[in-house]
mmCIF file of C-alpha atoms in Angstrom:
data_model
loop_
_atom_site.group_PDB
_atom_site.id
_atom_site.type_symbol
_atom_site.label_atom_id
_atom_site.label_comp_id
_atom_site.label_asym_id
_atom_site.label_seq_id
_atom_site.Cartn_x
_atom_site.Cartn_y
_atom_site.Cartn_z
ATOM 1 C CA UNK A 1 -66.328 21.242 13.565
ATOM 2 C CA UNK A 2 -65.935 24.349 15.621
ATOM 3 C CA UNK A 3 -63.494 27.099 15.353
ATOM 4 C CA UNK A 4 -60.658 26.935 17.896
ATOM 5 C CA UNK A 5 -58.275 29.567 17.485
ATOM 6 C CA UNK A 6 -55.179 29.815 16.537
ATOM 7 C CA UNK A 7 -56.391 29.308 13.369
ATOM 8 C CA UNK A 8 -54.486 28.990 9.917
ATOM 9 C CA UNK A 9 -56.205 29.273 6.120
ATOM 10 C CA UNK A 10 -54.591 27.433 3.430
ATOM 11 C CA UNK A 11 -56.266 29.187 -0.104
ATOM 12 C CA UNK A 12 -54.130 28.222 -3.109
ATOM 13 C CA UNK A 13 -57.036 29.924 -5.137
ATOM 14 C CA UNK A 14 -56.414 28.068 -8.871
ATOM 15 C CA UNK A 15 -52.818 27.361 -8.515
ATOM 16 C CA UNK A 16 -53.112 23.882 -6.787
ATOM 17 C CA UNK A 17 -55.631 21.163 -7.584
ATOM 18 C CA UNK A 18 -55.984 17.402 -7.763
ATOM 19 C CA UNK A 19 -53.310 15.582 -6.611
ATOM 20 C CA UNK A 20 -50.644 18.260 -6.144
ATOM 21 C CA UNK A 21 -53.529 19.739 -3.863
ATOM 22 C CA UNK A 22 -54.656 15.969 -2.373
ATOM 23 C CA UNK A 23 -51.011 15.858 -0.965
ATOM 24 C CA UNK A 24 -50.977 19.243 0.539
ATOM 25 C CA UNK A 25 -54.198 19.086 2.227
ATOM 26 C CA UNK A 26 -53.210 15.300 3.724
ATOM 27 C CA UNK A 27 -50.444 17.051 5.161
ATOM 28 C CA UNK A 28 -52.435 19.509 7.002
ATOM 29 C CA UNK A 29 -54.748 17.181 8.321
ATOM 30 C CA UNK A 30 -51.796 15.405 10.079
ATOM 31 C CA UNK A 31 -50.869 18.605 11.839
ATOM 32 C CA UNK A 32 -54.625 19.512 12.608
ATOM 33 C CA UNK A 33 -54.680 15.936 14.331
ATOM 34 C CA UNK A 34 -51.290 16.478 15.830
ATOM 35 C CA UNK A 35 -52.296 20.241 16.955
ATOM 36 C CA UNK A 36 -56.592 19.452 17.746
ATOM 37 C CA UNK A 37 -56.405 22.577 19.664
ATOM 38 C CA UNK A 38 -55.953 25.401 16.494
ATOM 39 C CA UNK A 39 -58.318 25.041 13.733
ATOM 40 C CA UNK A 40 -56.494 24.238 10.077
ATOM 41 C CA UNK A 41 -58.798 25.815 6.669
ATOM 42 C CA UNK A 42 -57.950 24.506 3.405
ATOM 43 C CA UNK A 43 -60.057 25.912 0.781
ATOM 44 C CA UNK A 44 -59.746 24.024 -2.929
ATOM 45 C CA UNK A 45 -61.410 24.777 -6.428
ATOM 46 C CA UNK A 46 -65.068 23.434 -6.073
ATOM 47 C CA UNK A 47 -63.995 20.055 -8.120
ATOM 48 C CA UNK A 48 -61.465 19.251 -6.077
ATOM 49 C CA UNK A 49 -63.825 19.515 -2.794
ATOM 50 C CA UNK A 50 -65.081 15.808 -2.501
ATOM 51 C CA UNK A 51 -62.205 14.245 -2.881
ATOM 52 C CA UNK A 52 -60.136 16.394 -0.297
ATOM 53 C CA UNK A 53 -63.106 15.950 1.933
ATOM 54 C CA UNK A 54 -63.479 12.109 1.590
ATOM 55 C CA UNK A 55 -60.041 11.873 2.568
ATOM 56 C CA UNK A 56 -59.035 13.956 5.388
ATOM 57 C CA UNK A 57 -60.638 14.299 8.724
ATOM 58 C CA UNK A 58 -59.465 16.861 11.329
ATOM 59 C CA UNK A 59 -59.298 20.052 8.503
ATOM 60 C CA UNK A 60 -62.075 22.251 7.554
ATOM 61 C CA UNK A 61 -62.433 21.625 3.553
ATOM 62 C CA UNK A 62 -63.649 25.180 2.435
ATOM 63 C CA UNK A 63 -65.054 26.423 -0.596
ATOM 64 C CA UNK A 64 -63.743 29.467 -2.722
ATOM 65 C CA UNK A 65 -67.418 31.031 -2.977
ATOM 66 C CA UNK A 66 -70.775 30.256 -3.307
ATOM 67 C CA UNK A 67 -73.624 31.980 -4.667
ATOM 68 C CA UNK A 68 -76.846 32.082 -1.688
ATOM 69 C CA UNK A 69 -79.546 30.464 -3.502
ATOM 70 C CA UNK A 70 -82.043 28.108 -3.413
ATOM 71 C CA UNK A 71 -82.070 24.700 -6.021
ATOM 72 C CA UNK A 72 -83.122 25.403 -9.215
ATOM 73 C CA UNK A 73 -82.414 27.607 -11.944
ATOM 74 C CA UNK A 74 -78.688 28.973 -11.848
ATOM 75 C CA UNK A 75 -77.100 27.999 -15.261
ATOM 76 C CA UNK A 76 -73.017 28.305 -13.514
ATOM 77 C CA UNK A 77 -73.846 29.491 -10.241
ATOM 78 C CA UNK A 78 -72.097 27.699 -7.048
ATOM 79 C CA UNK A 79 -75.091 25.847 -5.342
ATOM 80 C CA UNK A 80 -74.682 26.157 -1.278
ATOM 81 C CA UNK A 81 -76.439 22.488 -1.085
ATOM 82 C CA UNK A 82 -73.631 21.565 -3.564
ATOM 83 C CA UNK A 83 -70.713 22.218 -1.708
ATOM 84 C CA UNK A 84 -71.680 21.170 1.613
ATOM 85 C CA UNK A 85 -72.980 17.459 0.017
ATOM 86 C CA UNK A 86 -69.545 17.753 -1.395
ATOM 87 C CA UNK A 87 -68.091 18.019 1.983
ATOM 88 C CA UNK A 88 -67.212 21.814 2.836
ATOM 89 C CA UNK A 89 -67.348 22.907 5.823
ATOM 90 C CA UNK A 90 -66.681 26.344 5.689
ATOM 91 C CA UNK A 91 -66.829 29.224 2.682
ATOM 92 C CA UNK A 92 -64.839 32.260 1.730
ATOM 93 C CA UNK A 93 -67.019 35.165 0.679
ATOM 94 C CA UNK A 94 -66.367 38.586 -0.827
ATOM 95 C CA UNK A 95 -62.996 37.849 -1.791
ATOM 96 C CA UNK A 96 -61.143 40.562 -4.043
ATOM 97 C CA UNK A 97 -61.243 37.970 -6.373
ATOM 98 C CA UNK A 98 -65.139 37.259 -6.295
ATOM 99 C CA UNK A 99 -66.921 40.289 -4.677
ATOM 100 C CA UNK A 100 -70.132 40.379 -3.523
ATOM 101 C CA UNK A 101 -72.982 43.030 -3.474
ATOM 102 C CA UNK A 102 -74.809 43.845 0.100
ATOM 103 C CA UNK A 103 -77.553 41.732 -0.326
ATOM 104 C CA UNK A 104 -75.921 38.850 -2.239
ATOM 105 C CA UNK A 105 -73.402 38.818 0.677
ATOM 106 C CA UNK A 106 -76.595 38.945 3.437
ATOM 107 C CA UNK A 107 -77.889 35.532 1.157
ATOM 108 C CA UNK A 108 -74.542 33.967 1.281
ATOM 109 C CA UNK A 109 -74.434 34.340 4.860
ATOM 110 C CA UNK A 110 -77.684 33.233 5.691
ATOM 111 C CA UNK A 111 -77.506 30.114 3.771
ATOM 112 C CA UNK A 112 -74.597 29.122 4.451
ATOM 113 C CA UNK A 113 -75.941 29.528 8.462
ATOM 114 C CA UNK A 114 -78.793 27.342 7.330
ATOM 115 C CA UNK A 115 -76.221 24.669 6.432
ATOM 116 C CA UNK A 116 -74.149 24.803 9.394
ATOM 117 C CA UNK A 117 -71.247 26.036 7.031
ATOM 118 C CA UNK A 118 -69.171 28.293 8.496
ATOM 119 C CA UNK A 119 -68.073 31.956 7.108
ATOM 120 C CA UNK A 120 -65.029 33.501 6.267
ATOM 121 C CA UNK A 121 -66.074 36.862 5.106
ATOM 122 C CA UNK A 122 -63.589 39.406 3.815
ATOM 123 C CA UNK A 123 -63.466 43.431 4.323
ATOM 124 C CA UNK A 124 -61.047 45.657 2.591
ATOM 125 C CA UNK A 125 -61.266 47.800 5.123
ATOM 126 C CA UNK A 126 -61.730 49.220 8.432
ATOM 127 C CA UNK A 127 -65.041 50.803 7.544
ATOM 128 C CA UNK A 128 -66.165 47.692 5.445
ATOM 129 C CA UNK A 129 -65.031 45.639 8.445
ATOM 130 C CA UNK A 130 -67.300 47.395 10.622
ATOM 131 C CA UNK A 131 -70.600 46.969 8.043
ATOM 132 C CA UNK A 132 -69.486 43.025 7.960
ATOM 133 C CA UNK A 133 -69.298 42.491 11.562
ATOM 134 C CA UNK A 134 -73.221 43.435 11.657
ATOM 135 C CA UNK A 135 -74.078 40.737 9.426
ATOM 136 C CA UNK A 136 -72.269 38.253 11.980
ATOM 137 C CA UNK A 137 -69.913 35.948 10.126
ATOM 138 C CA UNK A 138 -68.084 33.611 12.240
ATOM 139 C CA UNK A 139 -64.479 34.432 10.814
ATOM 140 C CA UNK A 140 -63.661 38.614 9.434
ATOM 141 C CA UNK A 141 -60.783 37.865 7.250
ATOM 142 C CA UNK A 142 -58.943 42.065 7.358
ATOM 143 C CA UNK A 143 -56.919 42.482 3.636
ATOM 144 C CA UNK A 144 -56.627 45.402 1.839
ATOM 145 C CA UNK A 145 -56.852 44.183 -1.472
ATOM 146 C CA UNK A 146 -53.624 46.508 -2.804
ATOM 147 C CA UNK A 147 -51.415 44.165 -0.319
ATOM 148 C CA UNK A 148 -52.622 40.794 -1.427
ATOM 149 C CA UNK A 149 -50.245 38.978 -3.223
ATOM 150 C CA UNK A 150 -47.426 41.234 -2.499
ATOM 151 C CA UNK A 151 -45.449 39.713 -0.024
ATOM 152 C CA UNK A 152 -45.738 42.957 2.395
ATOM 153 C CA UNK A 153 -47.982 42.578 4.952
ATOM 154 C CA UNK A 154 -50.328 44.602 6.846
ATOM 155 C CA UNK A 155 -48.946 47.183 9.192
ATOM 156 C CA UNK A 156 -49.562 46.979 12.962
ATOM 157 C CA UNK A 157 -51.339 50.022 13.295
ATOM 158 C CA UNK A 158 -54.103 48.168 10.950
ATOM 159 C CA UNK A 159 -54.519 45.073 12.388
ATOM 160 C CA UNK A 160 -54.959 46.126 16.051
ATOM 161 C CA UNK A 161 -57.494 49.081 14.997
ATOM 162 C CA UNK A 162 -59.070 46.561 12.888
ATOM 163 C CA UNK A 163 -59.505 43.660 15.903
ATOM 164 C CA UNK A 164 -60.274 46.606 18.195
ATOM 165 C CA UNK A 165 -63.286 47.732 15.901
ATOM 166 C CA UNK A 166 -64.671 44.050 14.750
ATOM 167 C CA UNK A 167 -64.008 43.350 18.468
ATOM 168 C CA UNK A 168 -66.250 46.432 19.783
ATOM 169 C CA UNK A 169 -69.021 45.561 17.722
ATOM 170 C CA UNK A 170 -68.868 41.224 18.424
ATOM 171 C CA UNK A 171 -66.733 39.930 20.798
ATOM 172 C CA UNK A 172 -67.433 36.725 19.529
ATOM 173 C CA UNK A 173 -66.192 36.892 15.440
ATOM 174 C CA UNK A 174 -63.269 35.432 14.802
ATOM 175 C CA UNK A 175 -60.428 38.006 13.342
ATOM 176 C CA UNK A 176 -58.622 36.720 10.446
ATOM 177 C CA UNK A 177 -55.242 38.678 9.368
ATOM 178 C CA UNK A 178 -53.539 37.654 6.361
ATOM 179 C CA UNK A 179 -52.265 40.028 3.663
ATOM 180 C CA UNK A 180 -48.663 39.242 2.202
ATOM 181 C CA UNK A 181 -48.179 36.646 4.436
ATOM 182 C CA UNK A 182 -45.449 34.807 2.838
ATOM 183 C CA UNK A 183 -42.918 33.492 5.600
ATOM 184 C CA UNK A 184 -43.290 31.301 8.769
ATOM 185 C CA UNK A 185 -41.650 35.144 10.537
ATOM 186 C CA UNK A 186 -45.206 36.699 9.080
ATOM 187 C CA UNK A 187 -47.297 34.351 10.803
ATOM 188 C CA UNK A 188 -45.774 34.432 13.979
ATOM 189 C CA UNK A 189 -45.413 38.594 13.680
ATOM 190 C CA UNK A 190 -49.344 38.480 12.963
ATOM 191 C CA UNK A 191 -50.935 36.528 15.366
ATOM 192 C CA UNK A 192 -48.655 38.154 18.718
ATOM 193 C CA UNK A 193 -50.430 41.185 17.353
ATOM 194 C CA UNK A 194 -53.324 39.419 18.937
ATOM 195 C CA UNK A 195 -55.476 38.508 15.708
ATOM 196 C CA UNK A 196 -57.257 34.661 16.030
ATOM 197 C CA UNK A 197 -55.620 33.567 12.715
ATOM 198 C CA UNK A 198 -53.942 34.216 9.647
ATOM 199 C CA UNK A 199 -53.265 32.514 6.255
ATOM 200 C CA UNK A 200 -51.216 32.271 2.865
ATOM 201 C CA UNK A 201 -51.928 31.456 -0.506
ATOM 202 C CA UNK A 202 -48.724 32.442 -3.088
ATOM 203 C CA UNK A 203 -45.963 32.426 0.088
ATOM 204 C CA UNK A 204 -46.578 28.438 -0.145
ATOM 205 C CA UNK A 205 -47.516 27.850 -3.664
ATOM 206 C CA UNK A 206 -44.705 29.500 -4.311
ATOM 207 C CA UNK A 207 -42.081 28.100 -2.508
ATOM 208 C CA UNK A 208 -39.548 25.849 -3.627
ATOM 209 C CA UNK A 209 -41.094 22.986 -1.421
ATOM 210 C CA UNK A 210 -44.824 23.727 -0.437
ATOM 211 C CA UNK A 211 -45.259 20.813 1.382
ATOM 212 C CA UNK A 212 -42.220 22.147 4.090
ATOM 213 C CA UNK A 213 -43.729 26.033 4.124
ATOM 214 C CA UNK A 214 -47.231 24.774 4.969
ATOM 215 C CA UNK A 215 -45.767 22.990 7.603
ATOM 216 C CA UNK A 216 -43.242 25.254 9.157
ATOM 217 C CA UNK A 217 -46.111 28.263 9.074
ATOM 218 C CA UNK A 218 -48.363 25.784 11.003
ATOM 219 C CA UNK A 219 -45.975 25.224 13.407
ATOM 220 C CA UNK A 220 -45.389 28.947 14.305
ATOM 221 C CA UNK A 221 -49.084 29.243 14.603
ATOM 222 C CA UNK A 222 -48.574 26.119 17.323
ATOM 223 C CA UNK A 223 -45.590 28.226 18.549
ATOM 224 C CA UNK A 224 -48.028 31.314 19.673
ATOM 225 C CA UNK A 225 -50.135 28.999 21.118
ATOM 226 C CA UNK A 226 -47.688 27.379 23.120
ATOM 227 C CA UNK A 227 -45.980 30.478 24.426
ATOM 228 C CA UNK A 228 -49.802 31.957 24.937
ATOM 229 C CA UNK A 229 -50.223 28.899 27.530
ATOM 230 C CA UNK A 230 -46.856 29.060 28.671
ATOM 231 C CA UNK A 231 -46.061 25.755 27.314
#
């Protein structure tokens, strides 16, 4: 499935799984069929991945990490050929959460290429941004990792130098915005800034009804896009 942007990442990281998760990621494979122009992510705990997959069709089932290896030995380690027999299409790499050294990152990316899974790669920074974009992921997801979690979001002045730099160095990498997004408002603020996509993780896990956040973000994401066409 390619990458048509808008775009919009669902992560709920280890809050959500099985069912709870089942339910949210059917609902965002009804928008992605009602939207087919903007791209939907949902990423979900590596057990979870088949049974998302076997049951939606118009997402991109992601996976939280993997490790780039071959089969073999790995006592623990995230198999690439696992995941994408699973069903993912896509992967997260270098997360805060699960960090990667230069050349494990280089392997992650270059497997996951060999699969035909896509990347979401993630750069703390500007700088770090810059040495990511060489390695040519197809999505550069910009958080500093002090703002994640926090509700506050990126300030302007660091998402436009941060598309302008990815953008200088690959035209083509998708620019992924999504730190402290926790309110339809965000998403809407953060892509007219002119970023491809954006995401949330605790803004809908933690809402009173996750179901109704996932859906009114999407549909701000389909309201850029609309007033981008002048629909």
């Amino acid at each position: 499935m390619e990458i048509q942007a808008p775009f919009f990442a669902f992560n709920p990281k280890s809050y959500f799984y099985g069912e709870q998760l089942l339910a949210l990621a059917k609902k965002a494979d009804e928008l992605a069929e009602k939207y087919p122009y903007m791209t939907i992510f949902v990423t979900a705990p590596y057990a979870d991945l088949a049974n998302i997959a076997k049951q939606t069709k118009h997402i991109i089932v992601t996976a939280q990490h993997m490790d780039g290896m071959e089969p073999g030995r790995g006592m623990g380690a995230v198999l690439p050929e696992s995941i994408a027999a699973a069903g993912a299409g896509a992967v997260f790499l270098n997360h805060a959460e699960r960090p990667l050294q230069l050349t494990e990152l280089v392997s992650a990316i270059k497997k996951a290429k060999k699969l035909e899974m896509k990347t979401i790669v993630c750069a703390n920074s500007i700088e770090e941004a810059r040495s990511i974009a060489l390695l040519k992921p197809d999505i550069l997801l910009c958080e500093p990792t002090e703002l994640i979690g926090t509700g506050k979001t990126s300030d302007e002045d660091y998402i436009q130098k941060t598309n302008q730099a990815i953008k200088e160095i690959d035209s083509e990498i998708f620019i992924l915005q999504a730190a402290g997004i926790s309110t339809p408002e965000d998403v809407y603020h953060t892509l007219q800034l002119g970023t491809d996509g954006t995401g949330c993780t605790s803004g809908i896990t933690k809402a009173v009804s996750p179901e109704k956040t996932l859906g009114d973000m999407i549909e701000a994401v389909n309201q850029v896009y609309k007033e981008s066409e002048g629909k």
